[in-house]
Short mmCIF file of C-alpha atoms in Angstrom, two decimals:
data_model
loop_
_atom_site.label_atom_id
_atom_site.label_comp_id
_atom_site.label_asym_id
_atom_site.label_seq_id
_atom_site.Cartn_x
_atom_site.Cartn_y
_atom_site.Cartn_z
CA MET A 1 7.22 -90.81 157.81
CA LEU A 2 9.82 -92.71 159.58
CA ARG A 3 10.86 -95.86 157.79
CA ARG A 4 11.91 -97.63 160.88
CA LEU A 5 11.40 -96.91 164.65
CA PHE A 6 12.92 -98.30 167.81
CA PHE A 7 10.95 -100.86 169.48
CA LEU A 8 10.59 -100.47 173.11
CA THR A 9 12.15 -103.26 175.07
CA LEU A 10 10.26 -103.26 178.55
CA ALA A 11 13.05 -103.74 181.10
CA VAL A 12 11.07 -105.43 184.10
CA ALA A 13 14.21 -107.07 185.26
CA ILE A 14 12.78 -109.05 188.06
CA LEU A 15 9.11 -109.49 189.15
CA PRO A 16 7.74 -108.45 192.41
CA GLY A 17 7.40 -111.38 194.71
CA ALA A 18 9.86 -113.69 192.58
CA ARG A 19 12.62 -114.03 195.44
CA GLN A 20 15.58 -116.21 195.41
CA ALA A 21 15.74 -117.05 199.19
CA ASP A 22 12.03 -117.04 199.89
CA PRO A 23 10.03 -119.78 198.18
CA ALA A 24 6.49 -118.98 197.59
CA PRO A 25 3.42 -120.28 195.65
CA GLN A 26 2.75 -118.99 192.18
CA GLY A 27 1.89 -115.07 191.90
CA TRP A 28 0.20 -113.13 189.19
CA TYR A 29 0.83 -109.63 188.00
CA VAL A 30 -0.54 -107.03 185.58
CA ILE A 31 1.67 -105.03 183.37
CA ALA A 32 0.05 -101.35 182.46
CA ASP A 33 1.05 -98.02 181.64
CA ASP A 34 0.45 -94.81 183.73
CA ALA A 35 -2.97 -94.22 182.20
CA GLY A 36 -4.22 -97.81 183.16
CA ALA A 37 -3.99 -99.27 179.67
CA VAL A 38 -2.72 -102.89 180.06
CA LEU A 39 0.22 -104.33 178.05
CA GLY A 40 0.04 -107.97 179.48
CA HIS A 41 0.75 -109.98 182.46
CA ALA A 42 3.40 -111.79 184.40
CA SER A 43 3.55 -114.87 186.51
CA ALA A 44 6.12 -116.18 189.06
CA THR A 45 6.35 -119.70 190.40
CA THR A 46 8.86 -121.54 192.87
CA ARG A 47 9.14 -125.18 193.32
CA THR A 48 11.49 -127.39 195.50
CA LEU A 49 13.89 -129.63 193.73
CA PRO A 50 16.04 -132.63 195.45
CA ASP A 51 19.30 -130.45 195.46
CA GLY A 52 17.70 -126.83 195.73
CA HIS A 53 14.98 -124.89 194.17
CA GLU A 54 13.63 -123.33 191.12
CA THR A 55 11.75 -120.33 190.14
CA VAL A 56 10.06 -119.57 186.80
CA GLU A 57 9.17 -116.07 185.78
CA ARG A 58 6.84 -115.57 182.74
CA ARG A 59 6.16 -112.47 181.21
CA GLU A 60 3.54 -112.15 178.13
CA LEU A 61 2.76 -108.87 176.12
CA ARG A 62 0.27 -108.32 173.40
CA LEU A 63 1.26 -105.31 171.30
CA ALA A 64 0.17 -103.70 168.09
CA ASP A 65 2.04 -101.61 165.78
CA GLY A 66 3.41 -101.45 162.33
CA GLU A 67 2.19 -103.99 159.48
CA ARG A 68 0.94 -106.60 161.87
CA PRO A 69 -2.20 -105.89 163.88
CA SER A 70 -1.28 -107.79 167.08
CA THR A 71 1.93 -109.58 168.26
CA ILE A 72 2.41 -111.62 171.44
CA LEU A 73 5.87 -111.41 172.98
CA THR A 74 6.77 -113.94 175.84
CA ASP A 75 9.89 -113.99 178.04
CA THR A 76 10.41 -116.92 180.47
CA ILE A 77 13.35 -116.75 183.02
CA THR A 78 14.15 -120.04 184.70
CA THR A 79 16.63 -119.87 187.71
CA ARG A 80 17.91 -122.90 189.51
CA PHE A 81 19.42 -122.61 193.00
CA ASP A 82 21.48 -125.06 195.23
CA ARG A 83 20.70 -125.87 198.70
CA SER A 84 22.22 -122.56 200.10
CA GLY A 85 20.07 -120.33 197.83
CA ARG A 86 22.90 -119.44 195.44
CA PRO A 87 21.89 -119.61 191.50
CA THR A 88 23.68 -121.94 189.56
CA LEU A 89 21.87 -121.74 186.16
CA ILE A 90 19.67 -119.10 184.53
CA VAL A 91 17.94 -119.83 181.29
CA THR A 92 15.97 -116.99 179.49
CA GLU A 93 13.87 -117.74 176.60
CA SER A 94 12.34 -114.94 174.45
CA ARG A 95 9.65 -115.87 171.76
CA ASN A 96 8.19 -113.63 169.23
CA GLY A 97 5.99 -115.94 166.97
CA ARG A 98 8.20 -118.49 165.60
CA THR A 99 11.34 -116.71 166.57
CA LEU A 100 13.06 -118.08 169.74
CA ARG A 101 16.18 -116.75 171.42
CA ARG A 102 17.67 -118.53 174.27
CA THR A 103 20.27 -117.38 176.76
CA GLU A 104 21.89 -119.86 179.24
CA THR A 105 23.93 -118.59 182.00
CA ARG A 106 25.91 -121.15 184.32
CA ILE A 107 27.21 -119.81 187.37
CA SER A 108 30.24 -120.98 189.43
CA ALA A 109 32.11 -119.44 192.32
CA THR A 110 34.07 -116.78 190.50
CA SER A 111 32.63 -116.67 187.03
CA ALA A 112 29.54 -117.04 184.90
CA THR A 113 29.50 -118.51 181.22
CA VAL A 114 26.78 -116.94 179.22
CA THR A 115 25.72 -118.76 175.90
CA ARG A 116 23.31 -117.18 173.48
CA GLN A 117 21.48 -119.24 170.93
CA SER A 118 19.52 -117.71 168.09
CA ALA A 119 18.66 -118.60 164.48
CA SER A 120 22.32 -117.32 163.52
CA GLY A 121 24.26 -119.65 165.81
CA ARG A 122 25.63 -119.48 169.24
CA HIS A 123 27.85 -116.86 171.12
CA LEU A 124 29.71 -117.69 174.26
CA THR A 125 30.81 -114.81 176.80
CA ARG A 126 32.63 -115.52 179.95
CA VAL A 127 32.05 -112.98 182.88
CA ALA A 128 34.13 -112.62 186.13
CA LEU A 129 32.25 -112.30 189.17
CA PRO A 130 33.77 -109.84 191.81
CA PRO A 131 33.32 -110.84 195.28
CA GLY A 132 30.21 -110.32 196.84
CA THR A 133 28.39 -110.15 193.49
CA ARG A 134 24.51 -110.52 193.85
CA PHE A 135 21.89 -112.15 191.52
CA ASP A 136 18.80 -110.82 193.04
CA ASN A 137 18.97 -107.08 191.95
CA GLY A 138 19.24 -106.13 195.60
CA GLU A 139 15.89 -107.56 196.80
CA GLY A 140 17.35 -109.45 199.77
CA LEU A 141 19.18 -106.34 200.82
CA MET A 142 15.77 -104.48 201.14
CA ARG A 143 14.36 -106.61 203.59
CA GLY A 144 13.98 -104.50 206.70
CA TRP A 145 15.91 -101.67 205.15
CA THR A 146 14.69 -98.29 206.29
CA GLY A 147 16.15 -96.33 203.17
CA ASP A 148 18.23 -94.01 205.41
CA ALA A 149 21.53 -95.04 203.74
CA PRO A 150 21.89 -96.06 199.94
CA LEU A 151 22.74 -99.54 199.08
CA ASP A 152 25.62 -100.10 196.69
CA PHE A 153 26.53 -103.38 195.21
CA PHE A 154 27.46 -105.51 192.07
CA ASN A 155 24.93 -107.51 190.17
CA LEU A 156 25.12 -110.06 187.36
CA ASN A 157 23.09 -108.97 184.44
CA PRO A 158 22.67 -112.38 182.44
CA ALA A 159 20.70 -110.79 179.57
CA ALA A 160 23.42 -108.23 178.93
CA GLY A 161 26.37 -110.86 179.96
CA LEU A 162 27.99 -108.45 182.44
CA VAL A 163 28.34 -107.54 185.98
CA GLU A 164 26.63 -103.99 186.98
CA ARG A 165 26.98 -101.73 189.70
CA VAL A 166 23.59 -101.10 191.12
CA THR A 167 22.59 -98.54 193.61
CA ILE A 168 19.26 -98.25 195.39
CA GLU A 169 18.26 -95.16 197.22
CA ARG A 170 15.04 -93.39 198.46
CA ALA A 171 13.19 -91.68 195.92
CA PRO A 172 12.73 -87.85 196.05
CA THR A 173 9.06 -88.25 195.93
CA GLN A 174 7.26 -90.86 198.28
CA ARG A 175 3.94 -92.82 197.65
CA PRO A 176 1.59 -92.77 200.80
CA GLY A 177 1.84 -96.14 202.51
CA THR A 178 4.82 -97.27 201.05
CA LEU A 179 8.68 -96.63 200.71
CA SER A 180 9.40 -95.30 197.24
CA VAL A 181 13.07 -96.10 196.22
CA LEU A 182 15.20 -95.83 192.91
CA ARG A 183 17.20 -98.62 191.51
CA LYS A 184 19.87 -97.51 189.38
CA ARG A 185 22.21 -99.42 187.03
CA HIS A 186 25.58 -98.39 186.19
CA GLU A 187 28.27 -98.99 183.60
CA GLY A 188 31.40 -97.69 185.16
CA SER A 189 30.32 -94.13 186.40
CA ALA A 190 27.61 -93.98 183.41
CA LEU A 191 24.00 -94.19 184.35
CA ARG A 192 22.56 -97.14 182.42
CA GLY A 193 19.12 -97.80 183.93
CA ILE A 194 16.71 -96.62 186.35
CA MET A 195 13.51 -98.06 188.05
CA ARG A 196 11.25 -96.93 190.72
CA LEU A 197 10.19 -99.74 193.27
CA ASP A 198 7.35 -99.32 195.91
CA LEU A 199 8.16 -101.29 199.16
CA ASP A 200 5.84 -102.36 201.97
CA THR A 201 6.94 -102.19 205.62
CA ALA A 202 8.88 -105.49 205.30
CA GLY A 203 10.85 -104.30 202.31
CA ARG A 204 9.07 -106.39 199.75
CA ILE A 205 8.46 -104.93 196.33
CA VAL A 206 4.58 -104.17 195.66
CA ALA A 207 5.01 -102.29 192.42
CA ALA A 208 7.89 -101.94 190.01
CA ILE A 209 7.55 -98.76 187.71
CA GLN A 210 9.88 -98.52 184.65
CA PRO A 211 10.06 -95.00 183.35
CA MET A 212 10.43 -94.63 179.35
CA PHE A 213 10.37 -91.92 177.12
CA GLY A 214 6.68 -90.95 176.87
CA VAL A 215 5.28 -93.69 179.07
CA ALA A 216 5.75 -95.39 182.43
CA VAL A 217 5.11 -99.16 182.75
CA THR A 218 4.12 -100.82 186.02
CA THR A 219 4.10 -104.15 187.06
CA ARG A 220 1.93 -104.88 190.24
CA PRO A 221 0.48 -107.86 192.05
CA ALA A 222 -2.88 -109.06 190.93
CA ASP A 223 -5.02 -112.22 191.05
CA ARG A 224 -4.95 -114.77 188.44
CA ASP A 225 -8.24 -113.80 186.75
CA THR A 226 -7.33 -110.09 186.85
CA ALA A 227 -3.88 -110.72 185.27
CA LEU A 228 -5.37 -112.95 182.52
CA ARG A 229 -8.30 -110.80 181.68
CA SER A 230 -8.44 -110.18 177.99
CA HIS A 231 -7.30 -106.76 176.60
CA PRO A 232 -6.87 -104.91 173.42
CA PRO A 233 -3.41 -105.01 172.05
CA TYR A 234 -1.40 -102.14 173.36
CA ARG A 235 -0.24 -99.51 170.63
CA LEU A 236 3.21 -98.99 171.89
CA LEU A 237 4.75 -96.56 169.46
CA ARG A 238 1.86 -94.05 169.89
CA ASN A 239 2.98 -93.81 173.55
CA VAL A 240 6.84 -93.72 173.11
CA MET A 241 6.91 -90.27 171.71
CA ALA A 242 6.58 -86.55 173.02
CA ARG A 243 5.67 -83.38 171.45
CA SER A 244 8.46 -81.00 170.56
CA PRO A 245 8.71 -77.68 172.23
CA VAL A 246 8.73 -76.12 168.78
CA ARG A 247 8.15 -77.07 165.20
CA ILE A 248 11.44 -77.75 163.41
CA GLY A 249 11.73 -76.59 159.89
CA PRO A 250 14.01 -78.55 157.42
CA ALA A 251 16.55 -75.66 157.15
CA ALA A 252 16.82 -75.64 161.06
CA ALA A 253 17.25 -79.64 161.17
CA GLN A 254 19.99 -79.36 158.60
CA GLY A 255 21.90 -76.64 160.45
CA HIS A 256 22.89 -76.13 164.26
CA ILE A 257 20.36 -76.81 167.10
CA ARG A 258 21.07 -75.89 170.75
CA TYR A 259 19.13 -77.99 173.34
CA ARG A 260 18.87 -76.95 177.15
CA PHE A 261 17.80 -79.76 179.55
CA GLY A 262 17.33 -80.17 183.29
CA PHE A 263 16.93 -83.58 185.02
CA VAL A 264 13.62 -84.75 186.47
CA ASP A 265 14.08 -85.23 190.22
CA SER A 266 17.63 -83.98 189.85
CA ILE A 267 18.69 -87.35 188.62
CA ALA A 268 21.70 -86.14 186.45
CA PHE A 269 23.48 -88.00 183.73
CA ALA A 270 25.96 -87.11 181.05
CA PRO A 271 25.00 -87.59 177.47
CA PRO A 272 27.82 -88.68 175.29
CA ALA A 273 29.82 -86.37 173.15
CA THR A 274 30.05 -87.45 169.48
CA GLY A 275 31.38 -85.96 166.32
CA GLU A 276 28.15 -84.04 165.86
CA GLN A 277 27.16 -83.54 169.48
CA ARG A 278 28.74 -81.28 172.04
CA VAL A 279 27.87 -81.45 175.63
CA SER A 280 28.19 -78.57 178.23
CA ALA A 281 27.02 -79.44 181.79
CA ASP A 282 26.67 -77.28 184.71
CA ALA A 283 24.84 -77.19 188.01
CA SER A 284 21.32 -76.82 186.88
CA GLY A 285 21.40 -79.12 183.69
CA VAL A 286 23.01 -79.86 180.44
CA THR A 287 23.21 -78.17 177.05
CA LEU A 288 23.63 -80.09 173.69
CA ASP A 289 24.92 -78.47 170.58
CA ILE A 290 24.26 -80.60 167.59
CA CYS A 291 25.23 -80.02 163.87
CA THR A 292 27.46 -81.81 161.56
CA SER A 293 30.84 -80.70 163.09
CA CYS A 294 29.84 -79.49 166.60
CA GLY A 295 31.24 -82.32 168.69
CA PRO A 296 34.71 -83.62 169.46
CA GLY A 297 33.92 -87.19 168.41
CA LEU A 298 34.44 -90.39 170.19
CA PRO A 299 38.01 -91.42 171.30
CA SER A 300 40.06 -92.69 168.24
CA ASP A 301 43.15 -94.01 170.24
CA PRO A 302 44.35 -97.45 168.34
CA ALA A 303 42.78 -99.69 171.25
CA THR A 304 39.30 -97.83 171.00
CA LEU A 305 39.57 -98.18 167.35
CA ALA A 306 40.41 -102.00 167.49
CA ASP A 307 37.52 -102.54 169.88
CA ALA A 308 35.15 -100.99 167.44
CA ARG A 309 36.22 -103.48 164.86
CA ARG A 310 35.69 -106.68 166.82
CA ALA A 311 32.83 -109.05 166.46
CA THR A 312 30.12 -109.21 169.32
CA ALA A 313 27.05 -111.05 169.99
CA TRP A 314 25.07 -108.18 168.39
CA LEU A 315 27.56 -107.13 165.65
CA GLN A 316 28.84 -110.50 164.01
CA HIS A 317 30.79 -108.82 161.08
CA ASP A 318 32.58 -112.40 160.72
CA HIS A 319 29.01 -114.17 159.89
CA PRO A 320 28.80 -115.70 156.52
CA ARG A 321 25.54 -113.80 156.03
CA VAL A 322 27.21 -110.47 157.00
CA MET A 323 30.24 -111.01 154.92
CA ALA A 324 28.46 -112.19 151.91
CA LEU A 325 26.35 -108.88 151.88
CA ALA A 326 29.38 -106.62 152.44
CA ARG A 327 31.95 -108.43 150.00
CA PRO A 328 30.86 -106.72 146.73
CA VAL A 329 31.15 -103.30 148.27
CA ILE A 330 34.42 -104.15 149.94
CA ARG A 331 35.83 -105.40 146.53
CA ARG A 332 35.39 -101.91 144.99
CA GLN A 333 37.90 -100.35 147.40
CA LEU A 334 36.01 -96.97 147.95
CA SER A 335 36.75 -94.47 150.55
CA PRO A 336 35.54 -95.38 154.09
CA ALA A 337 32.67 -92.89 153.78
CA ARG A 338 31.64 -94.05 150.61
CA THR A 339 31.84 -97.62 151.61
CA MET A 340 29.51 -96.94 154.62
CA GLN A 341 26.95 -95.27 152.04
CA GLU A 342 27.07 -98.09 149.68
CA LEU A 343 26.74 -100.60 152.63
CA ALA A 344 23.69 -98.93 153.66
CA VAL A 345 22.09 -99.20 150.15
CA ARG A 346 22.98 -103.08 150.05
CA ALA A 347 21.38 -103.53 153.55
CA ARG A 348 18.31 -101.73 152.40
CA SER A 349 18.02 -104.33 149.61
CA VAL A 350 17.49 -106.99 152.20
CA MET A 351 16.12 -105.03 155.15
CA GLN A 352 12.84 -104.12 153.27
CA ARG A 353 9.99 -104.88 155.88
CA ILE A 354 9.21 -103.04 158.98
CA ASP A 355 8.96 -105.14 162.13
CA PHE A 356 8.85 -103.33 165.32
CA THR A 357 8.82 -106.51 167.54
CA GLY A 358 11.97 -107.19 169.73
CA HIS A 359 15.54 -106.48 168.93
CA ARG A 360 17.88 -108.90 166.56
CA SER A 361 21.26 -109.08 166.11
CA ALA A 362 22.89 -108.04 162.62
CA ALA A 363 23.14 -111.78 161.49
CA ASP A 364 19.38 -112.52 162.84
CA ALA A 365 18.13 -109.24 161.22
CA LEU A 366 19.50 -110.08 157.74
CA ALA A 367 18.02 -113.52 158.13
CA HIS A 368 14.64 -112.21 159.06
CA GLY A 369 14.85 -109.43 156.35
CA ALA A 370 12.94 -106.93 158.44
CA GLY A 371 13.29 -104.75 161.47
CA ASP A 372 13.24 -101.11 162.69
CA CYS A 373 15.84 -98.53 163.27
CA THR A 374 17.65 -100.68 166.08
CA GLU A 375 18.05 -103.43 163.29
CA ASP A 376 19.19 -100.97 160.66
CA ALA A 377 21.69 -99.65 162.98
CA VAL A 378 23.16 -102.84 164.32
CA VAL A 379 23.14 -104.28 160.46
CA LEU A 380 24.92 -101.32 159.08
CA ALA A 381 27.52 -101.19 161.97
CA ALA A 382 28.37 -104.90 161.54
CA LEU A 383 28.79 -104.36 157.71
CA GLY A 384 31.16 -101.50 158.42
CA ARG A 385 33.13 -103.69 160.78
CA ALA A 386 33.32 -106.47 158.07
CA ALA A 387 34.89 -103.91 155.78
CA GLY A 388 37.48 -103.00 158.45
CA ILE A 389 35.78 -99.82 159.53
CA PRO A 390 35.35 -99.12 163.32
CA THR A 391 31.72 -98.57 164.11
CA ARG A 392 29.32 -97.96 167.18
CA VAL A 393 25.76 -97.84 167.51
CA ALA A 394 24.04 -94.50 168.94
CA SER A 395 20.73 -94.58 170.51
CA GLY A 396 18.56 -91.49 171.64
CA LEU A 397 15.93 -89.63 170.09
CA VAL A 398 14.94 -88.14 166.74
CA TYR A 399 12.36 -85.60 165.71
CA SER A 400 9.56 -86.08 163.02
CA ARG A 401 7.59 -83.39 161.57
CA GLU A 402 5.34 -85.96 159.54
CA ARG A 403 2.26 -87.27 161.11
CA TYR A 404 2.77 -90.92 162.62
CA HIS A 405 0.07 -92.70 164.54
CA GLY A 406 -2.05 -89.71 164.64
CA VAL A 407 0.74 -87.57 166.06
CA SER A 408 3.24 -85.21 164.43
CA ASN A 409 5.75 -82.85 165.48
CA VAL A 410 7.38 -85.23 168.13
CA PHE A 411 10.41 -86.51 169.37
CA MET A 412 10.71 -90.37 169.86
CA PRO A 413 13.29 -93.01 170.51
CA HIS A 414 15.77 -93.74 167.67
CA SER A 415 18.99 -95.52 166.74
CA TRP A 416 21.65 -94.96 164.12
CA THR A 417 25.22 -95.76 163.27
CA LEU A 418 28.64 -94.20 164.04
CA ALA A 419 31.61 -94.85 162.01
CA TYR A 420 35.20 -93.76 161.95
CA VAL A 421 35.79 -92.71 158.46
CA ASP A 422 38.45 -90.33 156.99
CA GLY A 423 39.94 -89.58 160.17
CA ALA A 424 36.73 -88.68 162.08
CA TRP A 425 33.59 -90.26 163.92
CA ARG A 426 30.60 -89.40 161.58
CA SER A 427 26.91 -90.43 161.76
CA PHE A 428 25.17 -92.63 159.24
CA ASP A 429 21.55 -92.99 159.71
CA MET A 430 20.30 -95.90 157.35
CA SER A 431 16.61 -95.61 158.47
CA LEU A 432 16.30 -91.83 157.66
CA ASP A 433 18.81 -91.59 154.89
CA GLY A 434 21.10 -89.23 156.63
CA PHE A 435 21.94 -87.38 159.77
CA ASP A 436 20.38 -83.96 160.96
CA ALA A 437 20.55 -81.79 164.15
CA THR A 438 17.44 -83.57 165.56
CA HIS A 439 19.37 -86.64 166.37
CA ILE A 440 20.06 -86.60 170.12
CA ALA A 441 22.42 -89.21 171.43
CA LEU A 442 21.94 -90.67 174.79
CA THR A 443 24.13 -93.87 174.78
CA ILE A 444 26.95 -95.20 172.56
CA SER A 445 27.22 -99.08 172.44
CA ASP A 446 27.73 -102.10 170.27
CA GLY A 447 24.02 -102.30 169.76
CA ASP A 448 23.23 -104.56 172.59
CA ALA A 449 19.60 -104.39 173.78
CA ARG A 450 20.35 -103.14 177.27
CA SER A 451 22.22 -100.08 175.92
CA ILE A 452 19.39 -99.33 173.54
CA THR A 453 16.76 -99.90 176.31
CA ALA A 454 18.99 -97.47 178.52
CA ALA A 455 18.50 -94.63 176.10
CA GLY A 456 14.65 -94.73 176.48
CA GLN A 457 15.10 -94.76 180.39
CA LEU A 458 17.44 -91.90 180.07
CA ALA A 459 15.25 -89.95 177.96
CA SER A 460 12.39 -90.11 180.47
CA LEU A 461 14.81 -88.30 182.84
CA LEU A 462 15.20 -85.22 180.57
CA ASP A 463 13.43 -81.98 181.60
CA TRP A 464 13.09 -79.99 178.47
CA GLN A 465 13.72 -76.30 178.97
CA SER A 466 14.71 -74.88 175.55
CA LEU A 467 15.50 -75.65 171.81
CA ALA A 468 16.94 -72.97 169.53
CA GLU A 469 18.42 -72.76 166.02
CA VAL A 470 22.01 -71.36 166.29
CA ARG A 471 22.87 -69.24 163.26
CA THR A 472 26.30 -67.61 162.31
CA ARG A 473 25.97 -63.87 162.05
CA ALA A 474 26.58 -62.64 158.54
CA SER A 475 29.64 -60.53 157.96
CA PRO A 476 29.01 -56.71 157.80
#
C-alpha cells in the first residue's frame, strides 16, 4: 500500500458571481463531483467601503481519508478595491483544523508584493505586473463575449505569486442553453491549468467545472439552505484514481514501459522529459518511454543548476529546522546520490504520520511531522538543496497493484523528488522507497501547490491508448 498520497487541492480559482466591478448581495454555491456527491459549499459577499468596496469569497470542504475520519478545510479570499474597481489588497487564509496559512498581496500600479505567513515564518515575493494585467480571471472580458474569437491576457495569481498568461476559448463540446468555454492557464508556453465554464447569455458564469484525474468537481449557484445542507464527508482519494489498462507486474515496473496517449477534446500538452522519461509527440498524441535511463534529463547548465539550489517559499533549505535535519548527513561527506538516500532515511524518521490534508512547505511539514507524497517530495528536495544538491519536484501519476480504498490495479496522483547527482538528473521517491517505470511525470517544479495541482488537471486530459513492456531482444 502506498505510504503517502497526493492530496488533491481543488482549484476553483474564482467563484461564479463574485465579480470585481459588479457588487452583488451574498451568493451561495454547492461544490459537488460529476456523480452528484457533495464536497462542500461556498459563498460570496460584496460590501461597500468609504473608499471602494470589498468582496469575501469563502469555501468549505468536508473530506475524509487516511487516519482521520473527517476534516474541514476552509479557504477565505478577501479582496479590497478602490473607487475605480482596481484591487489594492488580496488576503487569502487557509485553515485546516488548528493550522492557518495566510497570504497577503498588496497591489500597486506596476507590481504586487506577496507575503506568505505560516508556522515556519514569513516569505516575501515581489511580482512585476505587465501593462494590462487583470485580476478577475477574465470574467469582465466575458460579459457580452460571443466566443467567436479567443481571449488572451495576463492575470495575477496571488496564491502562486506570479502572473499567468490566460486564454479563454469556446469548448469543443457545448451544453444546451449555455456557452461552454475553456479557461487555460499557461506558464510560458506550457499549459498549467484548465477549467470549463458555462456562461449564460450575458456572459456570466453559471457553473465552473474543474477536471482532475478521476473526477470533475463543479461549483454552481444554490440557495443558502441547499448550500449548507448536511452531507457525509467526501472520500476524495477513492475518486482520484483510475484503473490501469493492464496489470503491471514487478518485473515490468522495474524495466522499460512505453505509454501511448491521445488527448481529450484534442487539448494537447507536452509532458516534461526527465532522466527517466523520453517524450515523443506527433499529430495524434504522445509516446512516453520510461525506464531508469530512458530520458535525456533536465537541463544541467550552470544557471539551471544554481536555480535548483535556491531557497523558495516551498523549499526553505536555509530554515533552521531543515538545516538541523540535514547537517548530520552533510558532515559525512558522502557521494551526492548516497547523500540523497541518507537524507530520505532521516526525513522518514520525522515524517512518520500520514496526513492527506492540504499541501505544506518543507519547513511546515517537518514541524507538523506528517504529510503525504507531496510533503515527502518537498521535504527531500529541500534537504537536498541544504546539502548543495540541485533538486526539483516531479508530479504526475504512479501505479499501485495493491488494494487501496477498495480499489487495486490503479494509477493515482503522485509526487517525488528529482536530484542532480553524479552528473545526471535522477529520481528519488521517499514515499515509495524507489523509482520505477510506472512514474509518469506531468509537471516539474519547486514543489509549489499550483504546479502539483496542475499535474492532476493535465492528467485528466490524457486519453489512454496503450501501455506495453519494452524488452531487449536476446542475442542469438
